[in-house]
Coordinates of C-alpha atoms and ligand atoms in Angstrom, one line a residue:
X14 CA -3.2 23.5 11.4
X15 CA -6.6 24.6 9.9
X16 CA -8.1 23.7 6.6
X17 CA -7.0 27.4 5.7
X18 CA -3.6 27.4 6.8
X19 CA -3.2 23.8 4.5
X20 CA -4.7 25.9 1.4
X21 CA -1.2 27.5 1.4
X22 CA 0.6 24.8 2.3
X23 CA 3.5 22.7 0.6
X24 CA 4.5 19.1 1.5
X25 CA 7.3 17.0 1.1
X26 CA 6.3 13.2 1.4
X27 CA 9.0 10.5 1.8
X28 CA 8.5 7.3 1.1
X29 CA 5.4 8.5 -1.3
X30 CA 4.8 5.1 -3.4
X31 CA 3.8 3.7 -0.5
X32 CA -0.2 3.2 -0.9
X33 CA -0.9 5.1 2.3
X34 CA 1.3 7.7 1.3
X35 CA -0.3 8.2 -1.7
X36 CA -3.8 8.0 -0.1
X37 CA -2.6 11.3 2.2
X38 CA -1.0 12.8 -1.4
X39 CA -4.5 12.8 -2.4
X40 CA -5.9 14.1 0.6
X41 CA -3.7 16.7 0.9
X42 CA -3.7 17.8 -2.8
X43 CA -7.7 17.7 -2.7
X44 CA -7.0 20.7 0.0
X45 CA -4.8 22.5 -2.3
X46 CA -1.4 21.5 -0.8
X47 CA 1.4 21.3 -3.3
X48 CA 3.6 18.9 -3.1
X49 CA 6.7 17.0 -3.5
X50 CA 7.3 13.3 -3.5
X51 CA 10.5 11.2 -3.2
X52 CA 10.1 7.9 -4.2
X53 CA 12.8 5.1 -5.1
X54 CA 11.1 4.9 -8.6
X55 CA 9.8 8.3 -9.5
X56 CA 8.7 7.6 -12.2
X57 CA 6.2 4.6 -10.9
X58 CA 4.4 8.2 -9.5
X59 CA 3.8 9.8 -13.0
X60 CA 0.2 9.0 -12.8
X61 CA -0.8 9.2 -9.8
X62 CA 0.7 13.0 -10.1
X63 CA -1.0 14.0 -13.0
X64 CA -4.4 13.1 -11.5
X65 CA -3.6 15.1 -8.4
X66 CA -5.2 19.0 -8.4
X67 CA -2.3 20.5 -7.1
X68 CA 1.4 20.9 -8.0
X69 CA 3.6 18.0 -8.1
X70 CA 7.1 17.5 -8.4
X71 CA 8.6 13.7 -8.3
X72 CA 12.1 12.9 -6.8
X73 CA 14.5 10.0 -6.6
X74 CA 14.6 8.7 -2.6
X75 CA 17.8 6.6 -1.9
X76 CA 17.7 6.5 1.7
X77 CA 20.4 3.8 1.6
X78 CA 22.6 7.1 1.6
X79 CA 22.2 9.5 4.1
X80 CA 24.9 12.1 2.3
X81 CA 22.1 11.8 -0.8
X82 CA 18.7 12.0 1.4
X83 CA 20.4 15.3 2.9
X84 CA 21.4 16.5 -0.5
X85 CA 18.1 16.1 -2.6
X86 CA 16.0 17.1 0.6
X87 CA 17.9 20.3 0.8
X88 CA 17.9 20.8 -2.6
X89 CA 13.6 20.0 -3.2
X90 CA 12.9 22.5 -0.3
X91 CA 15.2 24.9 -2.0
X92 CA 13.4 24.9 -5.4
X93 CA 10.0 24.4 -3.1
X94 CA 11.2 28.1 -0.8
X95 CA 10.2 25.8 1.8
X96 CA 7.7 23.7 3.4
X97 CA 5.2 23.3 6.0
X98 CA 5.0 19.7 6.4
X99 CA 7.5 17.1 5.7
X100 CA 5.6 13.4 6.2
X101 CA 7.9 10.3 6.3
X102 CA 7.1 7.4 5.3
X103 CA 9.6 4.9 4.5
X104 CA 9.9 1.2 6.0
X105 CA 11.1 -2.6 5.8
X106 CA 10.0 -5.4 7.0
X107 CA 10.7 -9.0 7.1
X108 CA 10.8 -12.2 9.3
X109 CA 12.9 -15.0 9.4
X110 CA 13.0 -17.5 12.0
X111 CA 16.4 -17.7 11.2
X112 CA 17.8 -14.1 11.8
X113 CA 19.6 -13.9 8.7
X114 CA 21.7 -11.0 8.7
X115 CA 21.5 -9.5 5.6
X116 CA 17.4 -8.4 6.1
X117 CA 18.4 -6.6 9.6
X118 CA 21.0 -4.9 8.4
X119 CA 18.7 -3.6 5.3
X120 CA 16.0 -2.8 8.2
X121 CA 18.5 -1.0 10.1
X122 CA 19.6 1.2 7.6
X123 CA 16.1 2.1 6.3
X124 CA 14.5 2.5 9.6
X125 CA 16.9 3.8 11.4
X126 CA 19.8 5.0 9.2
X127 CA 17.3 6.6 6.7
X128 CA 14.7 7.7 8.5
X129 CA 17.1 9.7 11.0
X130 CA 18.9 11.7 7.9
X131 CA 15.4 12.3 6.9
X132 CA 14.2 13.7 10.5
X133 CA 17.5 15.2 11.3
X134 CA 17.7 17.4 7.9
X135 CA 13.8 18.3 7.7
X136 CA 14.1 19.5 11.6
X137 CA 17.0 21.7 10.7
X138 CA 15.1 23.6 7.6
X139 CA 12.2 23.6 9.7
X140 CA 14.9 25.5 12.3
X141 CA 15.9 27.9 9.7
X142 CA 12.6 28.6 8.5
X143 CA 11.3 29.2 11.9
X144 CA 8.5 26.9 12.1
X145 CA 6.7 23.6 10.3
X146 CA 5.4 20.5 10.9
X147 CA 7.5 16.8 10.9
X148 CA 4.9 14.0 11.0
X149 CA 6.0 10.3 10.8
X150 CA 4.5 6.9 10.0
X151 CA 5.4 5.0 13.1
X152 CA 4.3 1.7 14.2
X153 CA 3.3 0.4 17.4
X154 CA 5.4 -2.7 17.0
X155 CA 8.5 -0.5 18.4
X156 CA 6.0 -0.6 21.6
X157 CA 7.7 -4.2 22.6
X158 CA 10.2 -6.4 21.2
X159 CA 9.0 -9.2 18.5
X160 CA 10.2 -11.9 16.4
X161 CA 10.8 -9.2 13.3
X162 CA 13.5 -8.5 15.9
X163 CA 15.1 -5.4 14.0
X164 CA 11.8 -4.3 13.2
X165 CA 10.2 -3.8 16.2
X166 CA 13.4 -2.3 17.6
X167 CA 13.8 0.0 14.7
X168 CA 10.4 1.2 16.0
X169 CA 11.0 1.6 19.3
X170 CA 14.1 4.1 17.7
X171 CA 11.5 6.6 15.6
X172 CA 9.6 7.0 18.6
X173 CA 12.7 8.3 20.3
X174 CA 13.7 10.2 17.7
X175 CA 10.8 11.8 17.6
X176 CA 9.9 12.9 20.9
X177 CA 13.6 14.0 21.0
X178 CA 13.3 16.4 18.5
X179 CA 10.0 17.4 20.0
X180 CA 12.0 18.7 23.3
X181 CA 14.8 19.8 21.5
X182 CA 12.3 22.2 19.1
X183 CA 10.6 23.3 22.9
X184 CA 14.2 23.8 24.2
X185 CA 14.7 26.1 20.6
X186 CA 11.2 27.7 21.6
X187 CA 10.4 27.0 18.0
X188 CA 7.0 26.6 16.6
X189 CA 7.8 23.2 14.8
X190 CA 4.9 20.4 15.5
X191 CA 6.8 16.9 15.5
X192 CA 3.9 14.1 15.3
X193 CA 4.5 10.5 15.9
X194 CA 1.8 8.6 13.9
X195 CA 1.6 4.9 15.3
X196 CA 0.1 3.0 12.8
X197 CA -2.1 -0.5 14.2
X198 CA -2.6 -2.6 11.4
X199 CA -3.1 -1.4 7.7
X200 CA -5.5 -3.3 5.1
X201 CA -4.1 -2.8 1.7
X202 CA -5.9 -5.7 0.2
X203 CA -9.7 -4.8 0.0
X204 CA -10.5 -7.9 0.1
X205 CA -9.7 -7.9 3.9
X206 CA -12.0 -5.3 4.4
X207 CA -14.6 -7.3 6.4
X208 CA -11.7 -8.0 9.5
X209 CA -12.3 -6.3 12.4
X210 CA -8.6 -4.9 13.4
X211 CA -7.9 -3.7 9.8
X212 CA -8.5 -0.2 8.4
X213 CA -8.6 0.4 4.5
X214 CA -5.7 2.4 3.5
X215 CA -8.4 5.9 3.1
X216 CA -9.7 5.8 6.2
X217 CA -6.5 5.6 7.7
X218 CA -4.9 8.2 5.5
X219 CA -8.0 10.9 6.5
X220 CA -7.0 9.9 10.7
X221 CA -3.7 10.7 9.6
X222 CA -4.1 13.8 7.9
X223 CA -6.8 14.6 10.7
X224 CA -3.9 13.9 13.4
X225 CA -1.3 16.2 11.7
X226 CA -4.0 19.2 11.2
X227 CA -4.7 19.1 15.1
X228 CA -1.0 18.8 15.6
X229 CA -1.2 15.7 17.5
X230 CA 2.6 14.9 19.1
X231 CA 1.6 11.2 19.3
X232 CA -1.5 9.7 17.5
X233 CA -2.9 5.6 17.1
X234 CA -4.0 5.5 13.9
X235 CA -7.3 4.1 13.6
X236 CA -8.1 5.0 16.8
X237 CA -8.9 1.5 18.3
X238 CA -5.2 0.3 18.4
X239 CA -4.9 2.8 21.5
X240 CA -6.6 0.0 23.4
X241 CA -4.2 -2.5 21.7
X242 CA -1.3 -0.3 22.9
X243 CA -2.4 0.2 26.3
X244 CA -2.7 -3.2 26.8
X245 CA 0.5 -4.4 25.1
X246 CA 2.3 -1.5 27.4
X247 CA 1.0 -3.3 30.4
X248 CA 1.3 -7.3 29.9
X249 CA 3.7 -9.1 31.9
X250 CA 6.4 -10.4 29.3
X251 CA 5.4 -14.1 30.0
X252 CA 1.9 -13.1 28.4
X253 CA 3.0 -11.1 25.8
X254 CA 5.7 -13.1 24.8
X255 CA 3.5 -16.4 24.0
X256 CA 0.8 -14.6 22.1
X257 CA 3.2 -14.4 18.8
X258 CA 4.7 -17.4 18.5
X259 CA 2.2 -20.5 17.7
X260 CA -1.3 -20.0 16.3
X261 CA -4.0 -22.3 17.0
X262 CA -3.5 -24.7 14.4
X263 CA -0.1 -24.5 15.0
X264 CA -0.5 -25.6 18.6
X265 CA -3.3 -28.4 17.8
X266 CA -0.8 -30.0 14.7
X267 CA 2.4 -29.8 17.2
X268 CA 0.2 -32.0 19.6
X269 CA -1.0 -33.7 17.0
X270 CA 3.0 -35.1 16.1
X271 CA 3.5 -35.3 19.5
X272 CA 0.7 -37.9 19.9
X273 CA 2.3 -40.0 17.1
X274 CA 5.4 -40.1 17.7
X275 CA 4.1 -41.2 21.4
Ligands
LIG28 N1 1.3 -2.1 6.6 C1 1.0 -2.1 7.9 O1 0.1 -2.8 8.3 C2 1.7 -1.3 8.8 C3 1.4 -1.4 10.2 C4 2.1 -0.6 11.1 C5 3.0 0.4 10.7 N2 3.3 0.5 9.4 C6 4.3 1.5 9.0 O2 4.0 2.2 7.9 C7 5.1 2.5 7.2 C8 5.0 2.1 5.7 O3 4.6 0.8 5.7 P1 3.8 0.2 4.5 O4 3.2 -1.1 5.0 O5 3.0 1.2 3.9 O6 5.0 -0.4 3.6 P2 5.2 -0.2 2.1 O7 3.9 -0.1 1.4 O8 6.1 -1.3 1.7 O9 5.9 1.2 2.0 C9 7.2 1.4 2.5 C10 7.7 2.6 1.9 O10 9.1 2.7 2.2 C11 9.9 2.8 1.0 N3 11.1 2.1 1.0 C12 11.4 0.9 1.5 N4 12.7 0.6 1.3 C13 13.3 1.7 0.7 C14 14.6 2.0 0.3 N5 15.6 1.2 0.4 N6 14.7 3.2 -0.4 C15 13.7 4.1 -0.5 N7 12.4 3.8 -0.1 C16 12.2 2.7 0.5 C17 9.0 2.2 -0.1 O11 9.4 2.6 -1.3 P3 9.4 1.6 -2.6 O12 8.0 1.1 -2.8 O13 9.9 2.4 -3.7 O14 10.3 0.4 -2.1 C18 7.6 2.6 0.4 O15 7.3 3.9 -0.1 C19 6.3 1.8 7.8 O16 7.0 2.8 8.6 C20 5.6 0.8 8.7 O17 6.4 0.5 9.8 C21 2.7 -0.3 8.4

């Protein structure tokens, strides 16, 4: 997609209080794209529209519901007459070491649950409307298992998703772009700028924006957690697996209490 072709565009964001999501909103609005976010809180977004260059329209996200997501997404593209891009970005996250239930089941039903109503109804208008673009926030966690067991698994699911909606759109012989954005680490503390591994949330939105634009299938966003990918793709599971669980000082105080209790 050309600079051009977005000058006419209109986008549907999901999951738009997120702070990258609001990085791209400005992005895209700064190339003219209208567009229409759907939020849990719409209102939280009052301000960050008004700034914005472009048209916005605000709308209430429960993705707890999938009946709902379908109904107010096909609704919004309604009122829109459509859409070129519709971006996702919606996710949960949590650890325990004690796998509570409760926090899977919410990961579950966002990352999975949620984000498949999402995919599933955007792919369809895209169908009807006979082209358009489906870009996701994605996370190279679903790469390999981890101790945010759901997580990382709920992952692993988008990525699927995704690339089978990308052959099911070449089966259709549809012009509709689906692009799996796998997101390394994001800094949204500036503070943290100064660590090597983590991006500030504008660079990352411009890779990402740059990624859909070229309409990349499968992008590591910033580019250096290709490498980390690779590598994580390749480790035996006896390496990969002990690199999560104890840090340094974890290690050095466990031998520490080991020594006194000797
Ligand atoms: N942060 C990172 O370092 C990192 C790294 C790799 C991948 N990612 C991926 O990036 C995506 C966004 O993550 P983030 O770190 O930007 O998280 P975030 O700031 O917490 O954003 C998550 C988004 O999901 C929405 N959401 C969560 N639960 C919801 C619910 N029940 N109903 C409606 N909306 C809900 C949030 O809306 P509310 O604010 O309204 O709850 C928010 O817009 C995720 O897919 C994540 O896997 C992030």
């Amino acid at each position: 997609m050309s600079n051009t072709f977005m000058t006419k565009a209109t986008a549907i964001i999901v999951g738009a209080s997120s702070l990258l999501s609001q990085e791209i909103a400005k992005k895209l609005a700064s190339q003219g794209v209208k567009l229409a976010l759907f939020a849990q809180d719409p209102n939280s977004l009052s301000d960050l529209a008004t700034s914005l260059p472009t048209e916005v329209s605000l709308h209430q996200l429960d993705i707890a519901d999938p009946q709902s997501v379908i109904a107010s997404l096909e609704q919004v593209w309604q009122s829109l007459g459509g859409a070129h891009l519709v971006l996702v970005n919606t996710g949960l996250n949590s650890y325990d070491a004690a796998l509570p239930w409760q926090p899977e089941q919410d990961i579950i039903t966002v990352n999975v649950q949620g984000f498949s109503a999402v995919c599933n109804t955007a792919f369809k208008l895209f169908a009807d409307q006979g082209y358009g673009q489906l870009a996701a926030i994605n996370s190279i966690a679903g790469l390999r298992g981890g101790p945010s067991v759901a997580y990382h698994a709920s992952k692993a699911f988008a990525s699927n998703y995704l690339e089978g909606l990308s052959m099911h759109a070449q089966r259709l012989k549809l012009p509709i772009t689906i692009t799996d954005i796998q997101l390394g680490l994001l800094d949204k503390a500036a503070m943290q700028k100064s660590r090597l591994w983590l991006s500030p949330p504008a660079e990352v939105a411009n890779q990402v924006v740059s990624a859909m634009e070229k309409g990349k299938r499968k992008v590591y966003v910033t580019k250096r957690w290709r490498l980390v990918a690779w590598l994580t793709k390749l480790l035996p599971e006896f390496i990969y697996n002990t690199r999560h669980w104890r840090t340094k000082a974890e290690r050095q105080a466990e031998k520490a209490a080991k020594k006194q209790q000797q």
